[in-house]
Amino acid sequence: MTAVAARNAAEISQRGRLRHVGIRQCTEGIIEWSLWGLTMLSVLTTVAIIAVLVWESTGFFTMAGHDDVTVWSFLTGTTWSPLLGAEPAFGILPLVTGTLLVTAIAGAFAIPVGLLTAVYLSEYASPSTRGWLKSALEILAGVPTVVYGFFALTFITPYLLQPLSESFGTYNAMGAGIAVGIMILPIVCSLSEDSLRAVPQSLRDGAYALGSTKFDVTAKVVVPAGLSGVIAAFLLALTRAIGETMIVALAAGGLAQLTANPSQQVQTMTAYMVQIFLGDAPANGIEYRSSYAVAMTLFALTFAMTWAGAIVLKRYREEYE
Amino acid sequence: MSHVLMDPATTIPQAQSGSTPTPAPAGTPPLAVEMRGLSAWYGTHQVLQSIDLDIAANRVCALIGPSGCGKSTLLRWLNRMNDTIAGARASGRLSLHGLDLLDRALDVVDLRRRVGMVFQKPNPFPKSIFDNVAFGPRLHRAYGRTDLEELVEQSLRASALWEEVKDRLKKSALSLSGGQQQRLCIARAIAVDPEVLLMDEPCSALDPRSTASIEELIRELRENYTIIIVTHNMPQASRVSDTTAFFDEGKLIESGDPDTLFTTPRERRTEDYVSGRFG
């Protein structure tokens, strides 16, 4: 009796199992394909953006009636005045130097402050101090960039910079650069801290056991061991600074000029694009098309930096193995 | 019950300081480490209960016992590595050549120069072989370049690694094998001229051949250093040590000459442990 029942149970179970296997294989397939499809969405978007940039930039360089605009003159020209005068000039260098000036100021502020904050958080702060300091940094990371732009314009420039020197105008590279620096500070800080905390405790113990002070351990073991991660953090933060738009559009000014003087106003690549797309440039005019070429240049620059950051990060992952 | 490993009459006078071991009567090695009623806690959990143990200078002392018996904690009090652990505290007496190691005001940086440590898992810094060995000396003194090179060479010779690495001192220490890395860590500890070397299961991550070379090295190093080694490997304790101390549940059960301890232990628990009946 028992044996018969067991056999029947086995048979029924087997039928159910076979049916179930069929359903399972089917749902697994659907899940896999939908995930693939969603992944492809972001790949396609990237490809589409690049395609539009290349297409429109090509249109800019081959536009009828503007034979003087070539890739070479665009990349090496030192005058950028697409909207003024009878003869527009499209030399991107003032926009590039404006971008780099603001980025350099931001980096000069955010890199040392961010790294030292990361060192404090990772090596010195007690868990509770680290907890609330990290929340404070997260709040900083959540501030909309337009607020930073506003802050640069209404606080940094009039209350910090202009009292120092009368040469600072309302719009200047310094104020915008400092605001961008504050904006990228949480990125520098949290990524650097991650890489410092990833340094194995056994290395700290080894250094302490040789008679190191806390500062010795930090400066001679932890920071060197986490250095490639820290450098990757710098690169990613600088990439973010180069692409920052709202702060510079508000606070850096609108005059594209080839200068290294931080008290002067400068125009960045991103700010120029804002000016074109928010302004009343005719949709098929050369100045409208020029913004695509500028975007292409900006994209190449940030892509190169992201790539460099990825290479450095990869090296750092292998370091403890 | 006291476990004094030497004649109590020869106990060294206290308050000795400096790095020279106190001379002792002929035939008896001077004392390096002395513990009296040493108890230790992590928070409210007591890990060591009133330990009395003396460790002679220029000898190898092996600490054995099941996991969690407190032997690593003991080691970490000897160079105050427990300072990095919140809630670690100790009472009783623990001294190194008369220096009170439980003194809160003790200069732990100087202590750790005098008491080197080799860890369970080799932990070379991700730097060159040369920079690993030169790390300690660079912290403590200003050396000329030639002096430093000589010191690195001598330290690597002392840890029997020189011949294998002399042509690649600038290479990363992480390119070495596990056994070589552990000998590099020993060289790194030796380079600051310690009096005592603490070894926390130094061979547990190594293959038998590397283990044999480290054991041989330990036997040779005791000429110059007092060595205290924690090990789970009982044949190893009996091969390398001059004194073996057996711990269980935070108590020192028995200590003495390894031949006696492993063949005719006084205590039942020791016998059970060394014969493999528990632990």
Coordinates of C-alpha atoms in Angstrom, one line a residue:
Chain A
M1 CA 0.0 0.0 0.0
T2 CA 2.7 2.5 1.0
A3 CA 4.8 1.5 -1.9
V4 CA 2.0 2.1 -4.4
A5 CA 1.3 5.5 -2.8
A6 CA 4.9 6.5 -3.0
R7 CA 5.1 5.5 -6.6
N8 CA 2.0 7.5 -7.4
A9 CA 3.4 10.5 -5.5
A10 CA 6.6 10.2 -7.5
E11 CA 4.8 10.1 -10.8
I12 CA 2.6 13.2 -10.0
S13 CA 5.6 15.1 -8.7
Q14 CA 7.5 14.2 -11.9
R15 CA 4.7 15.6 -14.1
G16 CA 4.6 18.8 -12.2
R17 CA 8.4 19.1 -12.3
L18 CA 8.6 18.7 -16.0
R19 CA 5.9 21.3 -16.6
H20 CA 7.6 23.6 -14.1
V21 CA 11.0 23.2 -15.9
G22 CA 9.3 24.3 -19.1
I23 CA 7.8 27.5 -17.4
R24 CA 11.1 28.2 -15.7
Q25 CA 13.1 28.1 -18.9
C26 CA 10.6 30.4 -20.6
T27 CA 10.6 33.0 -17.8
E28 CA 14.4 32.9 -17.5
G29 CA 14.6 33.7 -21.2
I30 CA 12.1 36.6 -21.0
I31 CA 14.0 38.0 -18.0
E32 CA 17.4 37.8 -19.7
W33 CA 16.1 39.4 -22.9
S34 CA 14.4 42.3 -21.2
L35 CA 17.5 43.0 -19.1
W36 CA 19.6 42.9 -22.3
G37 CA 17.1 45.3 -24.0
L38 CA 17.2 47.8 -21.2
T39 CA 21.0 47.7 -21.1
M40 CA 21.1 48.3 -24.8
L41 CA 18.9 51.4 -24.2
S42 CA 21.8 53.2 -22.5
V43 CA 24.3 52.0 -25.1
L44 CA 22.0 53.2 -28.0
T45 CA 21.6 56.6 -26.3
T46 CA 25.3 57.0 -26.1
V47 CA 25.7 56.0 -29.7
A48 CA 22.9 58.3 -30.8
I49 CA 24.5 61.3 -28.9
I50 CA 27.9 60.7 -30.5
A51 CA 26.2 60.3 -33.9
V52 CA 24.4 63.6 -33.5
L53 CA 27.5 65.4 -32.4
V54 CA 29.6 64.1 -35.2
W55 CA 26.9 64.8 -37.8
E56 CA 26.2 68.3 -36.7
S57 CA 29.9 69.1 -36.2
T58 CA 30.6 67.9 -39.7
G59 CA 27.8 70.2 -40.9
F60 CA 29.5 73.1 -39.0
F61 CA 32.9 72.5 -40.7
T62 CA 31.4 72.1 -44.2
M63 CA 28.9 74.9 -44.1
A64 CA 28.5 76.8 -47.4
G65 CA 29.8 80.4 -47.3
H66 CA 32.2 79.8 -44.4
D67 CA 35.2 78.2 -46.1
D68 CA 37.5 79.8 -43.5
V69 CA 36.1 77.6 -40.8
T70 CA 38.2 74.4 -40.8
V71 CA 39.0 71.8 -38.1
W72 CA 42.5 73.3 -37.8
S73 CA 41.4 76.9 -37.5
F74 CA 38.7 75.9 -35.0
L75 CA 41.1 74.0 -32.8
T76 CA 44.0 76.5 -32.9
G77 CA 42.2 79.9 -33.3
T78 CA 42.6 82.3 -30.5
T79 CA 39.5 84.4 -31.1
W80 CA 36.0 83.3 -30.3
S81 CA 33.4 85.9 -31.4
P82 CA 30.6 84.1 -33.1
L83 CA 28.0 86.7 -32.5
L84 CA 29.8 90.0 -32.7
G85 CA 30.9 91.9 -35.7
A86 CA 30.5 91.3 -39.4
E87 CA 33.2 88.6 -39.5
P88 CA 32.5 85.9 -36.9
A89 CA 35.6 84.1 -35.5
F90 CA 35.5 80.5 -34.4
G91 CA 38.8 79.7 -32.6
I92 CA 37.9 77.5 -29.6
L93 CA 41.1 78.2 -27.6
P94 CA 39.5 81.0 -25.4
L95 CA 36.7 78.6 -24.5
V96 CA 39.1 75.8 -23.7
T97 CA 41.4 78.0 -21.6
G98 CA 38.3 79.4 -19.8
T99 CA 37.2 75.9 -19.0
L100 CA 40.6 74.8 -17.9
L101 CA 41.1 78.0 -15.8
V102 CA 37.9 77.4 -13.9
T103 CA 38.7 73.6 -13.5
A104 CA 42.2 74.4 -12.3
I105 CA 40.9 76.7 -9.6
A106 CA 38.3 74.2 -8.6
G107 CA 40.9 71.4 -8.4
A108 CA 43.4 73.6 -6.5
F109 CA 40.7 74.1 -3.9
A110 CA 38.9 70.7 -3.9
I111 CA 41.9 68.3 -4.2
P112 CA 43.9 69.3 -1.1
V113 CA 40.8 70.0 1.0
G114 CA 39.1 66.8 -0.2
L115 CA 42.1 64.6 0.3
L116 CA 42.8 65.9 3.8
T117 CA 39.2 65.5 4.7
A118 CA 39.2 62.0 3.4
V119 CA 42.4 61.2 5.5
Y120 CA 40.7 62.6 8.6
L121 CA 37.5 60.7 8.0
S122 CA 39.3 57.4 7.2
E123 CA 42.1 57.5 9.7
Y124 CA 41.4 59.9 12.5
A125 CA 37.7 60.4 13.1
S126 CA 35.8 58.3 15.6
P127 CA 32.9 56.3 14.1
S128 CA 30.3 58.8 15.4
T129 CA 32.2 61.9 14.1
R130 CA 32.6 60.1 10.8
G131 CA 28.9 59.5 10.7
W132 CA 27.7 63.0 11.0
L133 CA 30.6 64.5 8.9
K134 CA 29.6 62.1 6.0
S135 CA 26.0 63.2 6.3
A136 CA 27.1 66.8 6.0
L137 CA 29.1 65.9 2.9
E138 CA 26.1 64.2 1.4
I139 CA 24.0 67.3 1.9
L140 CA 26.8 69.3 0.1
A141 CA 26.6 66.7 -2.7
G142 CA 22.8 67.2 -2.9
V143 CA 22.8 71.0 -3.3
P144 CA 21.6 71.9 -6.8
T145 CA 24.4 73.5 -8.8
V146 CA 22.4 76.6 -9.6
V147 CA 22.5 77.4 -5.8
Y148 CA 26.3 77.2 -6.0
G149 CA 26.3 79.6 -9.0
F150 CA 24.1 82.0 -7.0
F151 CA 26.4 81.6 -4.0
A152 CA 29.4 82.5 -6.1
L153 CA 27.7 85.5 -7.6
T154 CA 26.2 86.9 -4.4
F155 CA 28.6 85.8 -1.7
I156 CA 32.1 84.6 -2.8
T157 CA 32.7 87.4 -5.2
P158 CA 31.4 90.4 -3.3
Y159 CA 32.3 89.3 0.2
L160 CA 35.5 87.2 -0.2
L161 CA 37.1 88.3 -3.4
Q162 CA 36.3 91.9 -4.0
P163 CA 37.5 93.0 -0.5
L164 CA 40.9 91.4 -1.4
S165 CA 41.3 93.1 -4.7
E166 CA 39.4 95.7 -6.7
S167 CA 40.3 93.9 -9.9
F168 CA 37.6 91.3 -9.4
G169 CA 34.6 92.0 -11.6
T170 CA 31.0 90.9 -10.8
Y171 CA 31.7 87.9 -13.1
N172 CA 35.1 86.3 -12.7
A173 CA 36.8 82.9 -13.1
M174 CA 37.9 82.8 -9.5
G175 CA 34.5 82.9 -7.8
A176 CA 33.1 80.4 -10.3
G177 CA 36.1 78.2 -9.8
I178 CA 35.8 78.2 -6.0
A179 CA 32.1 77.3 -6.3
V180 CA 32.8 74.5 -8.7
G181 CA 35.5 73.3 -6.2
I182 CA 32.9 73.2 -3.4
M183 CA 30.6 71.3 -5.7
I184 CA 33.2 68.6 -6.5
L185 CA 34.5 68.4 -2.9
P186 CA 32.2 65.6 -1.9
I187 CA 33.2 63.6 -4.9
V188 CA 36.9 63.9 -4.2
C189 CA 36.3 63.3 -0.5
S190 CA 34.1 60.3 -0.7
L191 CA 35.9 58.5 -3.5
S192 CA 39.3 59.1 -1.8
E193 CA 38.0 57.9 1.5
D194 CA 36.7 54.7 -0.1
S195 CA 40.1 54.0 -1.5
L196 CA 41.9 54.8 1.8
R197 CA 39.5 52.6 3.8
A198 CA 40.1 49.8 1.3
V199 CA 43.7 49.7 2.4
P200 CA 43.9 46.5 4.5
Q201 CA 44.1 46.9 8.2
S202 CA 47.0 44.4 8.2
L203 CA 49.2 47.1 6.5
R204 CA 48.4 49.6 9.2
D205 CA 49.1 47.0 11.9
G206 CA 52.4 46.2 10.2
A207 CA 53.4 49.9 10.3
Y208 CA 52.3 50.4 13.9
A209 CA 54.3 47.4 15.0
L210 CA 57.4 49.0 13.6
G211 CA 56.9 52.0 15.8
S212 CA 55.0 54.3 13.5
T213 CA 53.0 57.2 14.8
K214 CA 49.5 57.6 13.4
F215 CA 50.8 60.3 11.1
D216 CA 53.5 57.9 9.8
V217 CA 51.0 55.2 9.2
T218 CA 48.7 57.6 7.3
A219 CA 51.3 59.5 5.3
K220 CA 53.8 56.6 4.6
V221 CA 51.6 53.6 4.2
V222 CA 47.8 54.3 3.8
V223 CA 47.9 57.2 1.4
P224 CA 50.7 55.7 -0.8
A225 CA 48.8 52.4 -0.9
G226 CA 45.5 54.0 -1.8
L227 CA 47.1 56.5 -4.1
S228 CA 45.8 55.2 -7.4
G229 CA 42.3 55.2 -6.1
V230 CA 42.8 58.8 -4.9
I231 CA 44.2 59.9 -8.3
A232 CA 41.2 58.3 -9.9
A233 CA 38.9 60.2 -7.6
F234 CA 40.7 63.5 -8.6
L235 CA 40.3 62.7 -12.3
L236 CA 36.6 61.9 -12.0
A237 CA 36.0 65.0 -9.9
L238 CA 37.9 67.1 -12.5
T239 CA 35.9 65.6 -15.3
R240 CA 32.8 66.6 -13.4
A241 CA 34.2 70.2 -13.0
I242 CA 34.9 70.5 -16.8
G243 CA 31.4 69.5 -17.6
E244 CA 29.8 71.8 -14.9
T245 CA 27.4 74.2 -16.6
M246 CA 25.1 76.1 -14.3
I247 CA 27.7 77.6 -11.9
V248 CA 29.9 79.0 -14.7
A249 CA 26.9 80.2 -16.8
L250 CA 25.8 82.2 -13.8
A251 CA 29.1 83.4 -12.3
A252 CA 32.0 83.2 -14.7
G253 CA 30.7 85.7 -17.2
G254 CA 29.9 85.6 -20.9
L255 CA 33.0 87.0 -22.6
A256 CA 35.3 84.5 -24.3
Q257 CA 38.8 85.7 -23.7
L258 CA 42.2 84.1 -23.8
T259 CA 43.4 84.8 -20.3
A260 CA 44.9 83.2 -17.3
N261 CA 43.9 86.0 -15.0
P262 CA 41.3 84.6 -12.5
S263 CA 39.9 88.0 -11.7
Q264 CA 38.7 88.4 -15.3
Q265 CA 35.5 87.0 -16.7
V266 CA 35.8 84.0 -18.9
Q267 CA 33.4 81.9 -20.9
T268 CA 33.6 78.1 -20.7
M269 CA 32.6 75.6 -23.4
T270 CA 29.4 74.7 -21.4
A271 CA 28.5 78.3 -20.8
Y272 CA 28.8 79.0 -24.5
M273 CA 26.3 76.2 -25.3
V274 CA 23.8 77.6 -22.8
Q275 CA 24.2 81.0 -24.4
I276 CA 23.4 79.6 -27.8
F277 CA 20.6 77.4 -27.0
L278 CA 18.8 79.8 -24.7
G279 CA 19.5 82.8 -26.9
D280 CA 17.9 83.6 -30.2
A281 CA 20.5 82.2 -32.5
P282 CA 18.8 81.0 -35.7
A283 CA 18.6 77.2 -35.8
N284 CA 20.5 76.8 -39.0
G285 CA 23.0 79.6 -38.5
I286 CA 26.7 78.9 -38.2
E287 CA 26.8 79.9 -34.5
Y288 CA 24.1 77.4 -33.7
R289 CA 26.0 74.7 -35.5
S290 CA 29.3 75.8 -33.8
S291 CA 27.9 74.7 -30.4
Y292 CA 27.9 71.1 -31.6
A293 CA 31.6 71.3 -32.5
V294 CA 32.2 72.8 -29.0
A295 CA 30.2 70.0 -27.5
M296 CA 32.2 67.4 -29.5
T297 CA 35.4 69.0 -28.2
L298 CA 34.1 68.9 -24.6
F299 CA 33.0 65.3 -25.0
A300 CA 36.4 64.2 -26.3
L301 CA 38.1 66.0 -23.3
T302 CA 35.8 64.4 -20.6
F303 CA 35.9 61.0 -22.3
A304 CA 39.7 61.1 -22.2
M305 CA 39.6 61.9 -18.5
T306 CA 37.1 59.2 -17.7
W307 CA 39.1 56.7 -19.6
A308 CA 42.3 57.8 -17.8
G309 CA 40.5 57.5 -14.5
A310 CA 39.3 54.0 -15.3
I311 CA 42.8 52.9 -16.2
V312 CA 44.2 54.2 -12.9
L313 CA 41.3 52.5 -11.0
K314 CA 42.0 49.2 -12.6
R315 CA 45.6 49.3 -11.6
Y316 CA 44.6 50.1 -8.1
R317 CA 42.3 47.1 -7.9
E318 CA 45.2 44.8 -8.6
E319 CA 47.4 46.3 -6.1
Y320 CA 46.8 44.2 -3.0
E321 CA 46.7 40.8 -4.8
Chain B
M1 CA 49.8 28.7 41.1
S2 CA 52.8 30.3 39.7
H3 CA 54.6 29.2 36.6
V4 CA 58.0 30.6 37.0
L5 CA 60.2 29.0 34.5
M6 CA 63.4 29.6 36.4
D7 CA 64.6 29.5 39.9
P8 CA 62.6 32.2 41.8
A9 CA 65.8 33.1 43.7
T10 CA 67.3 34.5 40.6
T11 CA 64.4 36.9 39.9
I12 CA 65.7 40.1 38.4
P13 CA 65.5 43.3 40.4
Q14 CA 62.8 45.6 39.1
A15 CA 63.0 49.1 37.6
Q16 CA 65.7 48.1 35.2
S17 CA 65.5 50.1 32.0
G18 CA 67.5 50.5 28.8
S19 CA 68.1 47.8 26.2
T20 CA 70.7 45.7 27.9
P21 CA 69.4 42.6 29.6
T22 CA 70.2 42.5 33.3
P23 CA 73.1 40.2 34.0
A24 CA 72.0 37.0 35.8
P25 CA 73.9 34.4 37.7
A26 CA 76.0 32.1 35.5
G27 CA 74.1 29.4 33.7
T28 CA 70.7 31.1 34.0
P29 CA 69.5 33.2 31.1
P30 CA 68.4 36.7 32.1
L31 CA 64.7 37.4 32.2
A32 CA 63.1 39.4 29.3
V33 CA 59.4 39.4 30.1
E34 CA 57.8 39.0 33.4
M35 CA 54.0 38.6 34.1
R36 CA 52.4 38.6 37.5
G37 CA 48.6 38.3 37.9
L38 CA 48.1 39.6 34.3
S39 CA 44.4 39.8 33.4
A40 CA 43.0 41.3 30.3
W41 CA 39.6 42.2 29.0
Y42 CA 37.9 43.3 25.7
G43 CA 35.0 45.3 27.0
T44 CA 33.4 43.1 29.7
H45 CA 34.8 39.9 28.3
Q46 CA 37.7 38.6 30.2
V47 CA 40.3 36.9 27.9
L48 CA 43.2 36.5 30.3
Q49 CA 42.9 35.4 34.0
S50 CA 45.8 36.2 36.3
I51 CA 48.7 34.9 34.3
D52 CA 52.1 34.4 36.0
L53 CA 54.8 33.7 33.4
D54 CA 58.4 34.5 33.0
I55 CA 60.1 34.5 29.6
A56 CA 63.9 34.2 29.5
A57 CA 65.9 36.4 27.1
N58 CA 67.4 34.9 24.0
R59 CA 65.1 31.9 24.1
V60 CA 62.1 30.9 22.1
C61 CA 58.9 30.7 24.0
A62 CA 55.9 29.1 22.3
L63 CA 52.3 29.8 23.3
I64 CA 49.9 27.1 22.4
G65 CA 46.3 26.4 23.1
P66 CA 42.9 26.3 21.4
S67 CA 41.5 29.3 19.5
G68 CA 40.2 32.0 21.8
C69 CA 42.4 30.9 24.7
G70 CA 43.9 34.4 25.0
K71 CA 47.4 33.7 23.6
S72 CA 47.2 36.3 20.8
T73 CA 45.8 38.8 23.3
L74 CA 48.8 38.2 25.4
L75 CA 51.1 38.8 22.5
R76 CA 49.3 42.0 21.6
W77 CA 49.8 43.4 25.1
L78 CA 53.5 42.9 24.8
N79 CA 53.8 45.6 22.1
R80 CA 50.6 47.4 23.1
M81 CA 48.9 46.7 19.7
N82 CA 45.8 46.4 21.8
D83 CA 45.8 50.2 22.1
T84 CA 44.2 50.3 18.7
I85 CA 41.2 48.2 19.9
A86 CA 38.5 50.2 21.7
G87 CA 37.6 48.6 25.1
A88 CA 40.9 46.6 25.5
R89 CA 42.3 46.8 29.1
A90 CA 44.5 44.9 31.4
S91 CA 45.5 44.7 35.0
G92 CA 48.3 43.1 37.0
R93 CA 52.0 43.4 36.1
L94 CA 53.6 43.0 32.7
S95 CA 57.2 44.1 32.3
L96 CA 59.9 44.0 29.7
H97 CA 63.4 44.2 31.3
G98 CA 61.7 46.0 34.2
L99 CA 59.8 48.5 32.0
D100 CA 56.1 48.5 33.0
L101 CA 54.2 47.7 29.8
L102 CA 50.8 48.5 31.2
D103 CA 51.8 52.1 32.0
R104 CA 49.3 54.4 30.3
A105 CA 52.0 57.0 29.8
L106 CA 54.4 54.5 28.2
D107 CA 55.9 55.7 24.9
V108 CA 54.4 52.9 22.7
V109 CA 56.3 54.1 19.6
D110 CA 59.6 53.4 21.4
L111 CA 58.2 50.2 22.8
R112 CA 57.3 48.9 19.4
R113 CA 60.8 49.6 18.1
R114 CA 62.0 47.4 20.9
V115 CA 59.4 44.7 20.4
G116 CA 59.0 43.7 16.8
M117 CA 56.0 41.7 15.5
V118 CA 55.4 39.3 12.7
F119 CA 51.8 38.7 11.8
Q120 CA 49.8 35.6 10.8
K121 CA 49.4 36.6 7.2
P122 CA 52.4 38.2 5.6
N123 CA 51.7 41.9 5.3
P124 CA 54.5 43.5 3.2
F125 CA 53.7 47.1 2.3
P126 CA 52.9 47.6 -1.4
K127 CA 56.4 49.1 -1.9
S128 CA 59.7 47.8 -3.1
I129 CA 61.6 45.1 -1.2
F130 CA 64.2 47.6 -0.2
D131 CA 61.6 50.2 1.0
N132 CA 59.9 47.5 3.1
V133 CA 63.0 46.8 5.0
A134 CA 64.1 50.4 5.2
F135 CA 60.7 51.5 6.5
G136 CA 61.4 51.1 10.2
P137 CA 64.9 52.5 10.2
R138 CA 63.7 55.6 8.2
L139 CA 61.1 56.2 10.9
H140 CA 63.5 56.2 13.8
R141 CA 66.8 57.5 12.6
A142 CA 68.5 59.5 9.9
Y143 CA 70.7 57.2 8.0
G144 CA 73.1 57.9 5.2
R145 CA 72.4 56.1 2.0
T146 CA 75.3 53.6 2.3
D147 CA 74.4 52.9 5.9
L148 CA 70.8 52.2 5.0
E149 CA 71.8 49.9 2.2
E150 CA 74.1 48.0 4.5
L151 CA 71.4 47.7 7.1
V152 CA 68.9 46.4 4.6
E153 CA 71.4 43.9 3.3
Q154 CA 72.2 42.7 6.8
S155 CA 68.6 42.4 7.8
L156 CA 67.8 40.4 4.7
R157 CA 70.8 38.2 5.3
A158 CA 69.5 37.7 8.9
S159 CA 66.2 36.5 7.6
A160 CA 67.8 34.3 5.0
L161 CA 66.3 36.1 2.1
W162 CA 69.2 38.1 0.7
E163 CA 70.4 35.6 -1.8
E164 CA 67.0 35.3 -3.3
V165 CA 66.2 39.0 -3.6
K166 CA 69.6 40.8 -3.9
D167 CA 69.1 41.4 -7.6
R168 CA 65.6 42.7 -7.4
L169 CA 65.5 45.0 -4.4
K170 CA 63.7 47.6 -6.4
K171 CA 60.9 45.1 -7.3
S172 CA 57.6 45.2 -5.5
A173 CA 57.5 43.1 -2.4
L174 CA 54.2 41.7 -3.6
S175 CA 56.0 39.8 -6.3
L176 CA 57.5 37.5 -3.7
S177 CA 56.0 34.2 -2.7
G178 CA 54.2 33.8 0.6
G179 CA 57.2 32.3 2.4
Q180 CA 59.5 35.0 1.0
Q181 CA 57.0 37.7 2.0
Q182 CA 57.0 36.4 5.6
R183 CA 60.8 36.3 5.7
L184 CA 60.7 39.9 4.3
C185 CA 58.4 40.8 7.2
I186 CA 60.9 39.3 9.6
A187 CA 63.7 41.3 8.0
R188 CA 61.6 44.4 8.3
A189 CA 61.1 43.8 12.0
I190 CA 64.8 43.0 12.5
A191 CA 65.9 46.2 10.8
V192 CA 64.8 48.4 13.7
D193 CA 67.0 46.3 16.1
P194 CA 64.3 45.0 18.5
E195 CA 65.0 43.0 21.7
V196 CA 61.9 40.8 21.4
L197 CA 60.2 39.4 18.3
L198 CA 56.6 38.5 18.6
M199 CA 55.3 36.0 16.1
D200 CA 51.6 35.4 15.7
E201 CA 51.2 32.1 13.9
P202 CA 53.8 33.1 11.4
C203 CA 53.6 29.9 9.4
S204 CA 49.8 29.4 9.3
A205 CA 49.5 30.8 5.8
L206 CA 52.6 29.1 4.4
D207 CA 53.3 25.8 2.7
P208 CA 55.4 23.1 4.4
R209 CA 58.7 24.1 2.7
S210 CA 58.3 27.7 3.6
T211 CA 57.3 26.7 7.1
A212 CA 60.5 24.7 7.5
S213 CA 62.7 27.6 6.4
I214 CA 60.9 30.0 8.8
E215 CA 61.4 27.5 11.7
E216 CA 65.0 27.2 10.9
L217 CA 65.3 30.9 10.9
I218 CA 63.6 31.1 14.3
R219 CA 66.1 28.8 15.8
E220 CA 68.9 30.9 14.5
L221 CA 67.4 34.3 15.5
R222 CA 67.1 33.4 19.1
E223 CA 70.9 34.0 19.5
N224 CA 70.1 37.7 19.1
Y225 CA 66.4 38.1 20.0
T226 CA 63.9 36.9 22.6
I227 CA 61.2 35.2 20.5
I228 CA 57.6 34.6 21.6
I229 CA 55.6 32.6 19.1
V230 CA 52.0 31.8 19.0
T231 CA 51.3 28.6 17.1
H232 CA 48.5 26.0 16.5
N233 CA 51.0 23.6 15.2
M234 CA 52.2 21.5 18.1
P235 CA 55.1 19.7 16.4
Q236 CA 56.3 23.2 15.4
A237 CA 56.1 24.3 19.1
S238 CA 58.2 21.3 20.1
R239 CA 60.7 21.8 17.3
V240 CA 61.4 25.5 17.7
S241 CA 60.7 26.4 21.4
D242 CA 62.9 26.3 24.5
T243 CA 59.8 26.8 26.6
T244 CA 56.2 26.0 25.8
A245 CA 53.2 27.5 27.6
F246 CA 49.8 25.9 27.3
F247 CA 46.7 28.2 27.6
D248 CA 43.1 27.3 27.9
E249 CA 40.1 29.5 28.5
G250 CA 42.3 32.5 29.4
K251 CA 44.3 30.6 32.0
L252 CA 47.9 29.4 31.8
I253 CA 47.5 25.7 32.5
E254 CA 51.1 24.6 32.3
S255 CA 54.4 25.7 31.0
G256 CA 57.9 24.3 30.8
D257 CA 60.4 22.5 28.6
P258 CA 58.6 21.3 25.4
D259 CA 59.9 17.7 25.6
T260 CA 58.3 17.3 29.1
L261 CA 55.2 19.2 28.2
F262 CA 54.5 17.2 25.1
T263 CA 55.4 13.7 26.6
T264 CA 54.6 13.8 30.3
P265 CA 52.4 16.8 31.0
R266 CA 51.5 17.4 34.7
E267 CA 47.9 18.5 33.9
R268 CA 45.2 16.4 32.4
R269 CA 43.9 19.3 30.2
T270 CA 47.4 19.7 28.7
E271 CA 47.6 16.0 28.0
D272 CA 44.2 16.0 26.3
Y273 CA 45.2 18.9 24.1
V274 CA 48.6 17.8 23.1
S275 CA 47.4 14.3 22.4
G276 CA 44.7 15.7 20.1
R277 CA 41.7 14.8 22.2
F278 CA 40.4 18.3 22.0
G279 CA 41.1 21.7 20.6

